[in-house]
Tab-separated table of C-alpha atoms and ligand atoms in Angstrom:
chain	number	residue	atom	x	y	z
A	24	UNK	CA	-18.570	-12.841	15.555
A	25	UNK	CA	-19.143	-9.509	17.537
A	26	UNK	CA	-20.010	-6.913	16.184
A	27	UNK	CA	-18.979	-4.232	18.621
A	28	UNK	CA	-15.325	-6.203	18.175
A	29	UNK	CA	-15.330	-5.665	14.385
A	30	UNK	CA	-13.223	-2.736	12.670
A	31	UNK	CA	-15.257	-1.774	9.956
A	32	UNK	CA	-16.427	2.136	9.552
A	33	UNK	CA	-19.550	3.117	10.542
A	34	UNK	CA	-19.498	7.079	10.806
A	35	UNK	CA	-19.732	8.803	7.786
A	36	UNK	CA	-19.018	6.840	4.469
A	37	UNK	CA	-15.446	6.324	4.458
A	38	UNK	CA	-14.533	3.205	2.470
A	39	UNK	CA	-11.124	2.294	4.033
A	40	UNK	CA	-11.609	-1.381	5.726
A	41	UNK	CA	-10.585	-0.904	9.004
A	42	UNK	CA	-7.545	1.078	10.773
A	43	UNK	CA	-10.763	2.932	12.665
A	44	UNK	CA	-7.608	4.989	14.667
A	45	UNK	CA	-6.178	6.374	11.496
A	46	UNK	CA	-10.102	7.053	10.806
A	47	UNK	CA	-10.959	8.839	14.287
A	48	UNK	CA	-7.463	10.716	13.829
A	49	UNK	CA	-8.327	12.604	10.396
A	50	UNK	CA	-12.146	12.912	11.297
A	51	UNK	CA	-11.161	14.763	14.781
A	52	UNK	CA	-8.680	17.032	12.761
A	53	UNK	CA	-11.644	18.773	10.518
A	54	UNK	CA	-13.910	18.822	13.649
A	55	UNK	CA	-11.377	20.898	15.178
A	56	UNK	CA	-10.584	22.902	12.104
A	57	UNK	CA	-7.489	21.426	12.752
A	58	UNK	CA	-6.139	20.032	9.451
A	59	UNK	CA	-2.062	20.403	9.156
A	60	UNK	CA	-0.919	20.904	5.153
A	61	UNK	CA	1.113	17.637	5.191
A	62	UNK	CA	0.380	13.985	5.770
A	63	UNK	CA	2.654	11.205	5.730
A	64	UNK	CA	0.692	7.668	5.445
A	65	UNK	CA	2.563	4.563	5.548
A	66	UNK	CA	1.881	0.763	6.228
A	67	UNK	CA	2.242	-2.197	4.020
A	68	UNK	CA	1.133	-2.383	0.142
A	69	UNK	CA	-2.513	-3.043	-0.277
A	70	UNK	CA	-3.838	-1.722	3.097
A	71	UNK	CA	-5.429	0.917	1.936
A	72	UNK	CA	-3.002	4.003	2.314
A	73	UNK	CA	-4.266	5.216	-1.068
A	74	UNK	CA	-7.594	4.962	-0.443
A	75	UNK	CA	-7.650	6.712	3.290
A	76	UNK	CA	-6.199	9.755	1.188
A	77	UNK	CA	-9.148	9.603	-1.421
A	78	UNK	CA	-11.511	9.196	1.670
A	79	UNK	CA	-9.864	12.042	3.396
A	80	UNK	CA	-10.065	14.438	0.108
A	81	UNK	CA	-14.052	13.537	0.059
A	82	UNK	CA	-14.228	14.596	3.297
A	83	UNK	CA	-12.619	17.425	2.929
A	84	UNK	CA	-14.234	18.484	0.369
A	85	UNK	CA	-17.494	17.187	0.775
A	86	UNK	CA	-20.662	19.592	0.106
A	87	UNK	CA	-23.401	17.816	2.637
A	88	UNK	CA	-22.870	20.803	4.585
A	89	UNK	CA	-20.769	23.798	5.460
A	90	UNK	CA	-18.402	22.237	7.397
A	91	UNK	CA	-16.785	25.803	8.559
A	92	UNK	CA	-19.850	26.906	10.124
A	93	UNK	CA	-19.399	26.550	14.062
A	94	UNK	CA	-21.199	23.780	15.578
A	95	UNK	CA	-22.087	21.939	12.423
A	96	UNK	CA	-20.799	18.717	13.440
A	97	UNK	CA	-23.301	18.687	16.464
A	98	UNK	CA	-26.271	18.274	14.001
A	99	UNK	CA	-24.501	16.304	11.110
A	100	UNK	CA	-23.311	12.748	10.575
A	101	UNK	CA	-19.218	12.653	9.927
A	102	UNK	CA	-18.278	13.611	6.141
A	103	UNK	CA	-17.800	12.456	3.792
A	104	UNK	CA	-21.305	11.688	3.097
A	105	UNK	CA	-20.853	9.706	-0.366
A	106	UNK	CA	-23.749	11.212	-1.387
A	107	UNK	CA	-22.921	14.696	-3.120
A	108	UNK	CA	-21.031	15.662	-6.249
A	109	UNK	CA	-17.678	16.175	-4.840
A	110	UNK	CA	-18.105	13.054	-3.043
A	111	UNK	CA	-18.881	10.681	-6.112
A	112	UNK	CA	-16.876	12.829	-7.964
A	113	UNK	CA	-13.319	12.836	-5.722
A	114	UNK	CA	-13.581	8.778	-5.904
A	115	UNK	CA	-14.255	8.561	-9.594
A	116	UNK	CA	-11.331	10.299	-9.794
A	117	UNK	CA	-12.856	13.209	-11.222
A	118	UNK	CA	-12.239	16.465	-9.851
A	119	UNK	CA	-9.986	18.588	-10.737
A	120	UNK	CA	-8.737	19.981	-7.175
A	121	UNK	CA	-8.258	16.281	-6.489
A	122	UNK	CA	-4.994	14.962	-7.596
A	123	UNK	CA	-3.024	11.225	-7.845
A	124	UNK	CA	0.227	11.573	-8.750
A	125	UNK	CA	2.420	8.476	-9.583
A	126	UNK	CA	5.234	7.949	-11.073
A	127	UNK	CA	2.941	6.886	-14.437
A	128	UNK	CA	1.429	10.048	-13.926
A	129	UNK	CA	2.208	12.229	-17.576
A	130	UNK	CA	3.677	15.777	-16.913
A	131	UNK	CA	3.464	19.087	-19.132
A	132	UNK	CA	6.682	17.996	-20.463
A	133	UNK	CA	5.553	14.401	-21.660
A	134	UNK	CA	5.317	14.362	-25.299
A	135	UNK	CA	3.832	11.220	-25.446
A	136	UNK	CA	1.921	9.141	-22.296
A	137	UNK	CA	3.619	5.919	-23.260
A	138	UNK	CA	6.846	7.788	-21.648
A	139	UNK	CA	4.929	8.102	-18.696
A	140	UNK	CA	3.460	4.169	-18.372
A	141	UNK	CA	7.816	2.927	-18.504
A	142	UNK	CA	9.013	5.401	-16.075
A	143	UNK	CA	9.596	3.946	-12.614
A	144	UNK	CA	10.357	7.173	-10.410
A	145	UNK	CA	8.690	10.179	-9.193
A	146	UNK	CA	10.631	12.875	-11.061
A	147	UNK	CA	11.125	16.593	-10.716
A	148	UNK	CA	8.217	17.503	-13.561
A	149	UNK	CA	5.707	15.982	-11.742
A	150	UNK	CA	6.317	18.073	-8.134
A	151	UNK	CA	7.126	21.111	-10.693
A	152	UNK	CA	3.735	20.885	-12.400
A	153	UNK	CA	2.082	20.256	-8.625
A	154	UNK	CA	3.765	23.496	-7.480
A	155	UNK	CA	2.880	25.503	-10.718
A	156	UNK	CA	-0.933	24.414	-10.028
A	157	UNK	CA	-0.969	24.593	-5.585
A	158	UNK	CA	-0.694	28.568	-6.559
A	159	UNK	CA	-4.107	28.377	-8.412
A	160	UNK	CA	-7.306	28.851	-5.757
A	161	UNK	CA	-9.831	25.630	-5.866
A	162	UNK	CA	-11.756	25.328	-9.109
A	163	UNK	CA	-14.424	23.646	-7.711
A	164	UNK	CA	-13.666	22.046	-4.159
A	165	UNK	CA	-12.694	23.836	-0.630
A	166	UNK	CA	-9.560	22.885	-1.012
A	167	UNK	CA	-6.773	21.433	-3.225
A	168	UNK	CA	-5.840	17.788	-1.748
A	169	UNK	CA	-2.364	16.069	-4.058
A	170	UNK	CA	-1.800	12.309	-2.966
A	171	UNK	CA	1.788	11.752	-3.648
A	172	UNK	CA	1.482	7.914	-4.019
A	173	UNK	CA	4.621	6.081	-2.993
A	174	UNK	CA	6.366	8.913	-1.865
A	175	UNK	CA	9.357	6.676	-1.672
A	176	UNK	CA	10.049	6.583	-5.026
A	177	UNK	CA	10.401	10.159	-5.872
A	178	UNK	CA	14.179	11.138	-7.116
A	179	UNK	CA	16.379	13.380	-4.889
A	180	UNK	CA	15.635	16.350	-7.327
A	181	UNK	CA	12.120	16.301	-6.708
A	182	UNK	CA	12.199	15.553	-3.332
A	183	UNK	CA	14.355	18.796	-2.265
A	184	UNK	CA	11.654	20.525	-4.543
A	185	UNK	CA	8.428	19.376	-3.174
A	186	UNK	CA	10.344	20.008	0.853
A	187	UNK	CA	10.348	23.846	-0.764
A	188	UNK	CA	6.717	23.748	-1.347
A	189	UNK	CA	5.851	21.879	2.135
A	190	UNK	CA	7.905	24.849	3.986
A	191	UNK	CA	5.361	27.366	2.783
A	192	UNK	CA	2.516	25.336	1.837
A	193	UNK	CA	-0.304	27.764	-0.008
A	194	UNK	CA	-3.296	28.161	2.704
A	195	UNK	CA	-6.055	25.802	0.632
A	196	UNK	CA	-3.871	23.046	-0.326
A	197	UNK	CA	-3.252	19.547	1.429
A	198	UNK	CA	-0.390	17.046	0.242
A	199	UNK	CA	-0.912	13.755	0.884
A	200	UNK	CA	2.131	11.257	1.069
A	201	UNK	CA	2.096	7.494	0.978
A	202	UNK	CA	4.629	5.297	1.670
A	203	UNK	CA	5.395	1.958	3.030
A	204	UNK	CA	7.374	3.060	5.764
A	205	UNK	CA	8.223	6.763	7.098
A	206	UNK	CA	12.251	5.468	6.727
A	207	UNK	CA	11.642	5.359	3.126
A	208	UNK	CA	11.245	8.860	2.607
A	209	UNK	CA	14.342	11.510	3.440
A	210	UNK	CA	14.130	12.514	7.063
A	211	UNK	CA	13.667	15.981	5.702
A	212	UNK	CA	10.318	15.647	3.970
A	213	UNK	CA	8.988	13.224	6.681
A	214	UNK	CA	9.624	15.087	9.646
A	215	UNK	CA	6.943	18.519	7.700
A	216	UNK	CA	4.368	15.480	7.803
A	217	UNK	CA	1.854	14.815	9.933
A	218	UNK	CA	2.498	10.882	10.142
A	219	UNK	CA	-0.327	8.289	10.569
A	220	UNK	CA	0.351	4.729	10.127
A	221	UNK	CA	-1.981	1.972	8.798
A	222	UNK	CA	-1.805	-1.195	9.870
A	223	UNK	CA	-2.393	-5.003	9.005
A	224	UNK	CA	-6.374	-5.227	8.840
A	225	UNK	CA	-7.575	-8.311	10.852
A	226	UNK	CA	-9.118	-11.060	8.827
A	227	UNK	CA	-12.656	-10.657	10.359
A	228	UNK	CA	-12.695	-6.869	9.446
A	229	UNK	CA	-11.885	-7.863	5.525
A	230	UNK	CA	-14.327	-10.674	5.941
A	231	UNK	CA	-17.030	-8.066	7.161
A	232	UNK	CA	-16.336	-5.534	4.587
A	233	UNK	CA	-16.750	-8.096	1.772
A	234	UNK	CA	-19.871	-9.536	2.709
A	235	UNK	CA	-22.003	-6.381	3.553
A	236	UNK	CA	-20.240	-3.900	0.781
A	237	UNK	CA	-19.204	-6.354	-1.958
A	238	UNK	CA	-22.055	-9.138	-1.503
A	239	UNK	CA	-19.547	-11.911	-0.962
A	240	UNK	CA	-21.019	-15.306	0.261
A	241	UNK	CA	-19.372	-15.738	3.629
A	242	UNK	CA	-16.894	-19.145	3.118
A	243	UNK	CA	-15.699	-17.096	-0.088
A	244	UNK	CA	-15.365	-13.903	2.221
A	245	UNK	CA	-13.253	-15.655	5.005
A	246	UNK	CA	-11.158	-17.395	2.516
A	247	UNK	CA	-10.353	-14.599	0.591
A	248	UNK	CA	-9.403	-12.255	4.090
A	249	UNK	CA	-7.333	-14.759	5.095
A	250	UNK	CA	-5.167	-14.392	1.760
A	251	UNK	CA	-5.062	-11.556	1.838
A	252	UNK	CA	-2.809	-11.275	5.028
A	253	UNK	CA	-4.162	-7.613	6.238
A	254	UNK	CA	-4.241	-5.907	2.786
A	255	UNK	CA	-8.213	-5.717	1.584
A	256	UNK	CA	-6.963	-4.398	-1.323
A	257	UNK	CA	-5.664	-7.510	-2.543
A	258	UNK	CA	-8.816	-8.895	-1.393
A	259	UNK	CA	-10.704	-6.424	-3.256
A	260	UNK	CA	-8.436	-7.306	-6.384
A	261	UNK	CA	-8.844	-10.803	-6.256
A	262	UNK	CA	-12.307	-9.969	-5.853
A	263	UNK	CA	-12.020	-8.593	-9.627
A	264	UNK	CA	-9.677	-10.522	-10.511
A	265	UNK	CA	-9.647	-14.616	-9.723
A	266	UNK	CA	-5.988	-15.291	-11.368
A	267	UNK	CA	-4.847	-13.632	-8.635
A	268	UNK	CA	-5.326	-16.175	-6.306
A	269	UNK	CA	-3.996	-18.788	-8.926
A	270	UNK	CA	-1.064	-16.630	-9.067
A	271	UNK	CA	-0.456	-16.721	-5.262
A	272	UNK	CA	-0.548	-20.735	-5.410
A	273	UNK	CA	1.725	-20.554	-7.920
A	274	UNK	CA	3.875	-18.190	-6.583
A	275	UNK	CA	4.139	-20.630	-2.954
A	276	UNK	CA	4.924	-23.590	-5.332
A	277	UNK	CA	7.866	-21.636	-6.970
A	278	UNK	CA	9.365	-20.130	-3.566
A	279	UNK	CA	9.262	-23.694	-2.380
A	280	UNK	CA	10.613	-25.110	-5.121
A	281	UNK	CA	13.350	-22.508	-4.746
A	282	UNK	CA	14.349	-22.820	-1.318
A	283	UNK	CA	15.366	-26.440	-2.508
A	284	UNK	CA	16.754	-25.580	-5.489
A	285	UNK	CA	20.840	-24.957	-5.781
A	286	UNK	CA	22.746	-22.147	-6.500
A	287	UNK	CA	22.643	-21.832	-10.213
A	288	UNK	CA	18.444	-22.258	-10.119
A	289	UNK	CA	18.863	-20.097	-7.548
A	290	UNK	CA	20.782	-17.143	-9.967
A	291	UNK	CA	17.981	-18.119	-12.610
A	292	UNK	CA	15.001	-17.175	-10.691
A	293	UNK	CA	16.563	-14.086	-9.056
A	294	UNK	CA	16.952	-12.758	-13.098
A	295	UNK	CA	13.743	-14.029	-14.007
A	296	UNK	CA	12.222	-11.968	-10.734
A	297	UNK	CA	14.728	-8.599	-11.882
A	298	UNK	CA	12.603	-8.893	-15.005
A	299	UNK	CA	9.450	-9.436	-13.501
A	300	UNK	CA	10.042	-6.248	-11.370
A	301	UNK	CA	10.570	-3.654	-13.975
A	302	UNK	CA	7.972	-5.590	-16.106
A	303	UNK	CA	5.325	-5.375	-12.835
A	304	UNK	CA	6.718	-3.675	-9.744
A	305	UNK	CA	3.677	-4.975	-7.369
A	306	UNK	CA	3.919	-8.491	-8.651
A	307	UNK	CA	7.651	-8.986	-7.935
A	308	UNK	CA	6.582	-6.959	-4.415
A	309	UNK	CA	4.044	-9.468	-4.225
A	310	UNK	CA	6.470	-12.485	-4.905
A	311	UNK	CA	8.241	-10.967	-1.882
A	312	UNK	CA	5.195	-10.842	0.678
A	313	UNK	CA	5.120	-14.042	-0.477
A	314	UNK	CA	8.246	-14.983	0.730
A	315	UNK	CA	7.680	-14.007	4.250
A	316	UNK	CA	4.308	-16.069	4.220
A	317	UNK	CA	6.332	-18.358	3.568
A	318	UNK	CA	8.756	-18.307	5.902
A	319	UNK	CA	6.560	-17.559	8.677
A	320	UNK	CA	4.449	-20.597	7.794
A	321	UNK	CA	7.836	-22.752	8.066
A	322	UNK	CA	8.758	-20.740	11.679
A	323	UNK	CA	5.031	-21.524	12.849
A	324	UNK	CA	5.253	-24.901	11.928
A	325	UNK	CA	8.787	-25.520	13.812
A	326	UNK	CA	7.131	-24.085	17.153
A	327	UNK	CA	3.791	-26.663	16.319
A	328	UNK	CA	1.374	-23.926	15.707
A	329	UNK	CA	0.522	-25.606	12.846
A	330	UNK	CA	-3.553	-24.060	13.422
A	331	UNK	CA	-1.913	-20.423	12.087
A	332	UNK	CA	-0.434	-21.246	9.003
A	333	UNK	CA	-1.566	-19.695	5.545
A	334	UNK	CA	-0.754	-22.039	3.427
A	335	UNK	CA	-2.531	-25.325	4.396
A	336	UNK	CA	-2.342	-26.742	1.377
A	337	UNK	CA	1.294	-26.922	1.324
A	338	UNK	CA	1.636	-28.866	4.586
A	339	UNK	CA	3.822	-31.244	4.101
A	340	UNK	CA	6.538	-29.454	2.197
A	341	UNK	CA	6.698	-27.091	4.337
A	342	UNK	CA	6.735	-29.239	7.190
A	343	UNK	CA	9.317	-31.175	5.845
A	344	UNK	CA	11.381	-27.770	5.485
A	345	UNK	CA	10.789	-27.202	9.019
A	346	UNK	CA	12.195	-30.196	9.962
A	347	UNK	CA	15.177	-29.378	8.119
A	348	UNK	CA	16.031	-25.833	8.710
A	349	UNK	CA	16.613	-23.960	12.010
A	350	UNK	CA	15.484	-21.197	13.609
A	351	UNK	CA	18.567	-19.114	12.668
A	352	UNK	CA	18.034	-20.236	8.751
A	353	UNK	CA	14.500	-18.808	8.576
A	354	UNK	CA	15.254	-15.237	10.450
A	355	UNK	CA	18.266	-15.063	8.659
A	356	UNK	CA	15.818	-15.495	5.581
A	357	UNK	CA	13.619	-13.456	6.722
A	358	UNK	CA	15.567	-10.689	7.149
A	359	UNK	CA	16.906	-10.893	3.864
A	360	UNK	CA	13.347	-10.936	2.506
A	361	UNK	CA	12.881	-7.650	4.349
A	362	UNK	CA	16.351	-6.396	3.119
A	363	UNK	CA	15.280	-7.286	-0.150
A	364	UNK	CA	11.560	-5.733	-0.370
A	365	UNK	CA	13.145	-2.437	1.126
A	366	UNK	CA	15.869	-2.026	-0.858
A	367	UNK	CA	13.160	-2.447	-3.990
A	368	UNK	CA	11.413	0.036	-2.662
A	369	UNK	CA	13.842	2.569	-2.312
A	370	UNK	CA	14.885	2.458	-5.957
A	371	UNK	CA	17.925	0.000	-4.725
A	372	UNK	CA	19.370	-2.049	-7.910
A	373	UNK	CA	16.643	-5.422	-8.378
A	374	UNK	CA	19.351	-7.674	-9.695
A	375	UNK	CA	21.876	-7.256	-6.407
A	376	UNK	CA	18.624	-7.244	-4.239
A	377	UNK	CA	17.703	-10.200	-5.832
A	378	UNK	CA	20.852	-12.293	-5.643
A	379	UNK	CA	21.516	-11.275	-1.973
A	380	UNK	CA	18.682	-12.787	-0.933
A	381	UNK	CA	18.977	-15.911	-2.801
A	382	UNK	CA	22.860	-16.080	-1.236
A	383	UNK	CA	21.098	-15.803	1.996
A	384	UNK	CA	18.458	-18.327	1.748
A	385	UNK	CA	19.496	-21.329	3.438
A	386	UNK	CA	20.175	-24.573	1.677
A	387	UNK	CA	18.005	-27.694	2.097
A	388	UNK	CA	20.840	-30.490	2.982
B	112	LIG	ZN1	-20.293	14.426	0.309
């Protein structure tokens, strides 16, 4: 492996794993004093959208030096340095100009945070309590940064509220948006953002980034990127957390298991996944990614590339699947995947998602 090929950061201490453009892109704007109030970043779940925004508050905000005195950057490395207060502080998630805002996030008007952990969309109190606190100068930072994390899922209400306060942004503050795609979020709010997409991480970058920052052994390193299909943060979580990659065996036996199944089996599991996505939205998301694994294992293996697929272990089923379904069957699949995971993440209703896509997977004869 090159190392000059490789995609993992090496100015300043930014801990995204690769997408060095989206990188170079934000580091150029505070160079240039150039940073516009509203950011827009999208790419797939678990690429690291989330944590380019906490990177890009550090740097922001970061105290290794003045960075608006002229000609600083000349003499200093990139921020943020991940050395100073604001630094350790921003990822800790500890500073109060510094601010994640989900839908689980708990709002002035939450009597109780357990109301907070069921709700499922980004409502109107949480962009109201974001506008009542943008007024306030910085408490302690340069500037007040707000990651709006899936942006997608924020109701109409608060939408046309938040496009109020991204017309006249205050002068210190930066809103960051994230969502999967830039079609997700109304045309109105995307088009006041300056948009940068992430993208799919290769495997070797993931790979890297695990063995010299998380002190993986290499064979467990390279296994683990290559699950991961892009994301490092489901590399990093199955880092953590082991049953995770339990759970994605699992979840390739099921889809299998499905695709052979009949109609009424079929009805079952789409209820059983309804349930599974308002009991754990990025699981049943997960199932989904799954999906198209899947299916793109089963396309590789019908045009012999059998070297690419993901799931090795599974050769033989899904070879045999190959052999009985066409081309047409898995695109028209695949698109209904697609259909599916959108629709889910534009706060479409789970249960029709759920049985359109099992109407549209083909039957084994
Ligand atoms: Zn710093």
């Amino acid at each position: 492996m090159l190392t000059a090929s490789t995609d993992v950061g090496s100015s300043g201490q930014w801990q995204t794993i690769g997408n060095r453009a989206a990188i170079t892109l934000l580091n150029g704007a505070i160079k240039q004093q150039r940073v516009s109030h509203a950011y827009l970043f999208t790419g797939p779940n678990r690429v690291g959208k989330r944590t380019l925004a906490i990177d890009f508050a550090r740097a922001l905000n970061c105290n290794a030096q003045d960075i608006a005195a002229p000609g600083w950057s000349d003499l200093q490395p990139d921020p943020p340095c991940g050395q100073c207060s604001a630094c350790d502080r921003i990822a800790r998630s500890n500073f109060a100009d510094v601010q994640i805002i989900t839908s689980a996030t708990q709002t002035s008007k939450d009597a109780d945070p357990q109301a907070a952990q069921r709700r499922t969309m980004l409502g109107i109190d949480l962009i109201k309590d974001l506008q009542s606190d943008a007024i306030l100068e910085p408490y302690e930072g340069r500037v007040k940064v707000f990651i709006i994390d899936e942006a997608n899922r924020m109701s109409p209400d608060a939408a046309n509220a938040l496009l109020k306060t991204l017309e006249e942004p205050p002068s210190s503050v930066h809103i960051i948006l994230t969502a999967p795609s830039a079609e997700l979020v109304p045309e109105t709010i995307a088009s006041r953002c300056h948009l940068v997409r992430l993208r799919s991480v290769p495997p070797e970058a993931i790979a890297e980034a695990l063995i010299e920052h998380h002190s993986v052994p290499q064979a467990e390193a390279q296994t683990l990127a290559k699950m991961s299909m892009g994301a490092p943060g489901w590399a990093l979580a199955a880092l953590n957390d082991p049953s995770l990659i339990d759970a994605r065996k699992q979840s390739a036996s099921r889809i299998i298991g499905v695709i052979r199944a009949d109609l009424p089996d079929r009805f079952d599991y789409a209820f059983e996944m309804t349930r599974e996505f308002r009991r754990d939205r990025m699981s049943a998301l997960d199932e989904i990614a799954r999906w198209l694994e899947i299916l793109r294992d089963i396309a590789m293996l019908q045009n012999e590339l059998n070297q690419h697929i993901v799931f090795g272990d599974r050769i033989e089923e899904l070879s045999d699947l190959a052999n009985k379904l066409t081309t047409e069957d898995i695109a028209r699949a695949t698109s209904s995947a697609q259909n599916t995971r959108d629709a889910l993440m534009s706060n479409g209703y789970p249960q029709l998602a759920f049985d359109a896509m099992m109407l549209e997977t083909p039957t084994v004869a």
